[in-house]
Amino acid sequence: MKSTIPWLIAAVAGSVVIAAYFIPAAQSWQDAIGQWFEVLAAVAFILGGANLCLQNLQKISARQAGWGYAAVTLVSFVVTLGVGLLKIGVPVEDPQHPWAGSYQAEGSAEWWLFEYAYNPLVATMFALLAFYVASAAFRAFRLKNAEATLLLLTAFVVLLGRTYAGTVLTAQVPDEYSAFSIPGLTTIIMGVFNTAGQRAIMIGIALGVAATSLKVLLGINRSYLGSGDG
Amino acid sequence: MNREKRIWGILFVLAGCFLLYRAMLTRDGMGKVYLKPAAAAVADAPPSYVRARPDDPQAALSLPRTLGIWFAAFLTLSIFSFLYKDNPFYRFAEAVMVGVSAAYLMVAGFWDGIVPKLLGRLAPAQMSWASPSLENQSPDWWGLVPLVMSAMLLARLLPRGGWIARWPLAFIVGTYAGIRLISFLDADFVSQIRNTIVPLVVMNQAGQLDLWGSVRNVLMIVGVLSSLAYFYFSLDHKGAYGVVARVGVWYLMITFGASFAFTVMGRIALFASRLEFLFDDWLWLIDPLGKRSDLL
């Protein structure tokens, strides 16, 4: 019973969404389900936030290794949540509705945190990956066999072809042979070989997603329900 | 103190001295943000401000934004310090990132999701303080369904009875599976096959053979079919089929090479933008956009 009813709920919800694609009359049901889905996704963030608080509080109370960083996480979380929910610093555009302004309006405290904490942190974290991608590539893409060589050469040509260096290096190539210049080769790689490979990958992914979705809707895969009694 | 630590210590002291010199002893300093009042688009609009050049007579120093620049620079350098090794500055920045991003998503979920789509539907008149457009709407009692499911989802936090959360969880998984099934089959499966069905012999408008167009289409179709052949594991990759699959591997290697190049370029661009922030907005050593060119 504990897994049959959830499966029925999943099957009905998924089937309505699929049916709405083929039956225009069912479109309003899909819209309603879509709105419920968005509300539940927002509530899932509350669940995630509560879990984050619990985990960090446990770490602090047990004085586990790195509990100071757990305190920093908790303080950042509470401050960002507080100023965002209370809309601190949001300019009042309509005195009749002082709470109607956007929580991310320029000049508000939440905007400040997004602009000067969240954005730099996320951008720098991803920028850091440039070094690790390069270092991993150096180790992984040695000219071990024909396939690795092909991958390395393609990457090299595309990297050069998408920068000014590629244009300068093959500037002497006559126009009638421009397909053999580095930017020309890059265009061919991207337009023909890369497109063909990406298409095959996308078709494969689509088949995989369709198969997995059908397994969920037909109740063959119920792993998302967990195994315990809860 | 070993030699390495001594060298790092000296470097940090020198960097600190340079920052102090830039901030205190030069005419215009560094890392400051100036604002000036913006022209109001509508009468009675609340005052708004725009970035101003430091030498603008209307410009005034914005303390919150100046502190923001310094805080962002500190966080940026803290993250980059991981390139040397794991250290307390990096761990601090990482902890701030986890806390701020989780709370930001929660705030966005509350104001963009729960308020207009749940509370606003159930009690529009009472929620008009947050969204004036709700004022004249009537309650939609179907909103009780997501309310009940939300309460059930939060039951996961209870020590017992967490299984109640399985119902809304099943709803989320089922809906997502339905959406994905249709969108992937439509956008990725059908449309990609449709785009691959192209003529092998291409003629131009004058009725002559377009050699490059034909070669291009042949290479494309061969690439898609051979790459798909590689992904089909129910047949042994031997003999003629093995040759086709091997051609597919070459196509895939070219695809991965191109994807790798784009990933590297994207990351390098991000890295360059962070350096630009440090050298332009914080240190005022460069000025690519001419924000204060006469001050450099």
CSV table of C-alpha atoms in Angstrom, one decimal, chain A residues 10-153:
chain,number,residue,atom,x,y,z
A,10,ALA,CA,3.0,9.4,-10.1
A,11,ALA,CA,1.3,7.5,-13.0
A,12,VAL,CA,-1.8,9.7,-13.0
A,13,ALA,CA,0.2,12.9,-12.8
A,14,GLY,CA,2.6,11.9,-15.6
A,15,SER,CA,-0.2,10.5,-17.8
A,16,VAL,CA,-2.1,13.7,-17.6
A,17,VAL,CA,1.0,15.7,-18.7
A,18,ILE,CA,1.5,13.3,-21.6
A,19,ALA,CA,-2.2,13.3,-22.5
A,20,ALA,CA,-2.3,17.1,-22.6
A,21,TYR,CA,0.3,17.0,-25.4
A,22,PHE,CA,-2.1,15.0,-27.6
A,23,ILE,CA,-5.5,16.2,-26.3
A,24,PRO,CA,-5.9,20.0,-26.3
A,25,ALA,CA,-8.9,19.7,-24.0
A,26,ALA,CA,-6.6,18.4,-21.3
A,27,GLN,CA,-4.3,21.4,-21.5
A,28,SER,CA,-5.9,23.1,-18.5
A,29,TRP,CA,-5.2,20.0,-16.4
A,30,GLN,CA,-1.6,20.2,-17.4
A,31,ASP,CA,-1.5,23.9,-16.4
A,32,ALA,CA,-2.9,23.1,-13.0
A,33,ILE,CA,-0.5,20.2,-12.4
A,34,GLY,CA,2.4,22.4,-13.6
A,35,GLN,CA,1.4,25.0,-11.0
A,36,TRP,CA,1.2,22.4,-8.2
A,37,PHE,CA,4.6,21.1,-9.3
A,38,GLU,CA,6.1,24.6,-9.0
A,39,VAL,CA,4.6,25.1,-5.5
A,40,LEU,CA,6.0,21.7,-4.4
A,41,ALA,CA,9.4,22.5,-5.9
A,42,ALA,CA,9.4,25.7,-3.9
A,43,VAL,CA,8.5,23.8,-0.7
A,44,ALA,CA,11.2,21.3,-1.5
A,45,PHE,CA,13.7,24.2,-1.2
A,46,ILE,CA,12.3,24.8,2.3
A,47,LEU,CA,12.8,21.2,3.1
A,48,GLY,CA,16.4,21.4,1.8
A,49,GLY,CA,17.0,24.6,3.8
A,50,ALA,CA,15.7,22.9,7.0
A,51,ASN,CA,17.9,19.9,6.4
A,52,LEU,CA,20.9,22.1,5.9
A,53,CYS,CA,20.2,23.9,9.2
A,54,LEU,CA,19.7,20.6,11.1
A,55,GLN,CA,22.9,19.1,9.7
A,56,ASN,CA,25.0,22.1,10.6
A,57,LEU,CA,23.4,22.6,14.0
A,58,GLN,CA,24.2,18.9,14.8
A,59,LYS,CA,27.8,19.5,13.6
A,60,ILE,CA,28.1,22.6,15.8
A,61,SER,CA,26.6,21.0,18.9
A,62,ALA,CA,28.8,17.9,18.6
A,63,ARG,CA,31.8,20.1,18.1
A,64,GLN,CA,32.8,18.0,15.1
A,65,ALA,CA,35.9,18.8,13.0
A,66,GLY,CA,35.2,22.0,11.0
A,67,TRP,CA,32.2,23.1,13.2
A,68,GLY,CA,33.3,26.7,12.7
A,69,TYR,CA,32.7,26.5,9.0
A,70,ALA,CA,29.3,25.0,9.8
A,71,ALA,CA,28.6,28.1,11.9
A,72,VAL,CA,29.6,30.3,8.9
A,73,THR,CA,27.2,28.4,6.7
A,74,LEU,CA,24.4,28.7,9.2
A,75,VAL,CA,25.0,32.5,9.7
A,76,SER,CA,25.2,33.1,5.9
A,77,PHE,CA,22.0,31.1,5.5
A,78,VAL,CA,20.1,32.8,8.2
A,79,VAL,CA,21.2,36.3,7.2
A,80,THR,CA,20.4,35.8,3.5
A,81,LEU,CA,17.1,34.2,4.3
A,82,GLY,CA,16.1,36.9,6.8
A,83,VAL,CA,16.9,39.9,4.6
A,84,GLY,CA,15.2,38.1,1.6
A,85,LEU,CA,12.0,37.2,3.3
A,86,LEU,CA,11.8,40.6,5.1
A,87,LYS,CA,12.7,42.4,1.8
A,88,ILE,CA,15.2,44.6,3.7
A,89,GLY,CA,16.3,47.6,1.7
A,90,VAL,CA,13.8,47.1,-1.1
A,91,PRO,CA,12.8,50.5,-2.6
A,92,VAL,CA,9.1,51.3,-1.9
A,93,GLU,CA,7.5,52.2,-5.3
A,94,ASP,CA,3.9,52.1,-4.2
A,95,PRO,CA,3.3,53.5,-0.6
A,96,GLN,CA,-0.1,51.7,-0.5
A,97,HIS,CA,1.8,48.4,-1.0
A,98,PRO,CA,5.2,48.7,0.7
A,99,TRP,CA,5.8,45.0,0.4
A,100,ALA,CA,5.1,44.8,-3.4
A,101,GLY,CA,8.7,45.5,-4.5
A,102,SER,CA,10.9,42.7,-5.8
A,103,TYR,CA,13.2,41.0,-3.2
A,104,GLN,CA,16.0,41.3,-5.8
A,105,ALA,CA,15.5,45.0,-6.6
A,106,GLU,CA,18.8,46.9,-7.0
A,107,GLY,CA,19.9,48.4,-3.8
A,108,SER,CA,18.2,45.9,-1.6
A,109,ALA,CA,20.1,43.7,0.9
A,110,GLU,CA,19.3,40.5,-1.0
A,111,TRP,CA,20.5,42.2,-4.2
A,112,TRP,CA,23.8,43.1,-2.4
A,113,LEU,CA,24.3,39.5,-1.3
A,114,PHE,CA,23.6,38.2,-4.8
A,115,GLU,CA,25.8,40.8,-6.5
A,116,TYR,CA,28.7,40.7,-4.0
A,117,ALA,CA,28.7,37.2,-2.5
A,118,TYR,CA,26.7,34.7,-4.6
A,119,ASN,CA,27.8,35.9,-8.1
A,120,PRO,CA,31.5,36.2,-7.4
A,121,LEU,CA,31.6,32.9,-5.5
A,122,VAL,CA,29.8,30.9,-8.2
A,123,ALA,CA,31.8,32.6,-11.0
A,124,THR,CA,35.1,32.1,-9.3
A,125,MET,CA,34.3,28.5,-8.4
A,126,PHE,CA,33.6,27.7,-12.0
A,127,ALA,CA,36.6,29.7,-13.2
A,128,LEU,CA,38.7,27.5,-10.9
A,129,LEU,CA,37.7,24.5,-12.9
A,130,ALA,CA,39.7,25.9,-15.9
A,131,PHE,CA,42.8,24.9,-14.1
A,132,TYR,CA,41.6,21.5,-13.1
A,133,VAL,CA,40.1,20.8,-16.6
A,134,ALA,CA,43.5,21.7,-18.1
A,135,SER,CA,45.4,19.6,-15.6
A,136,ALA,CA,43.1,16.6,-16.0
A,137,ALA,CA,43.3,16.9,-19.8
A,138,PHE,CA,47.1,17.0,-19.7
A,139,ARG,CA,47.0,13.6,-17.9
A,140,ALA,CA,44.1,12.0,-19.8
A,141,PHE,CA,44.6,13.1,-23.4
A,142,ARG,CA,48.1,11.9,-24.1
A,143,LEU,CA,48.6,10.6,-27.6
A,144,LYS,CA,48.0,7.0,-26.5
A,145,ASN,CA,46.0,5.8,-29.5
A,146,ALA,CA,44.3,7.1,-32.6
A,147,GLU,CA,41.1,8.0,-30.8
A,148,ALA,CA,42.9,10.1,-28.1
A,149,THR,CA,44.9,11.8,-30.8
A,150,LEU,CA,41.8,12.7,-32.8
A,151,LEU,CA,40.2,14.1,-29.6
A,152,LEU,CA,43.3,16.1,-28.8
A,153,LEU,CA,43.8,17.5,-32.3
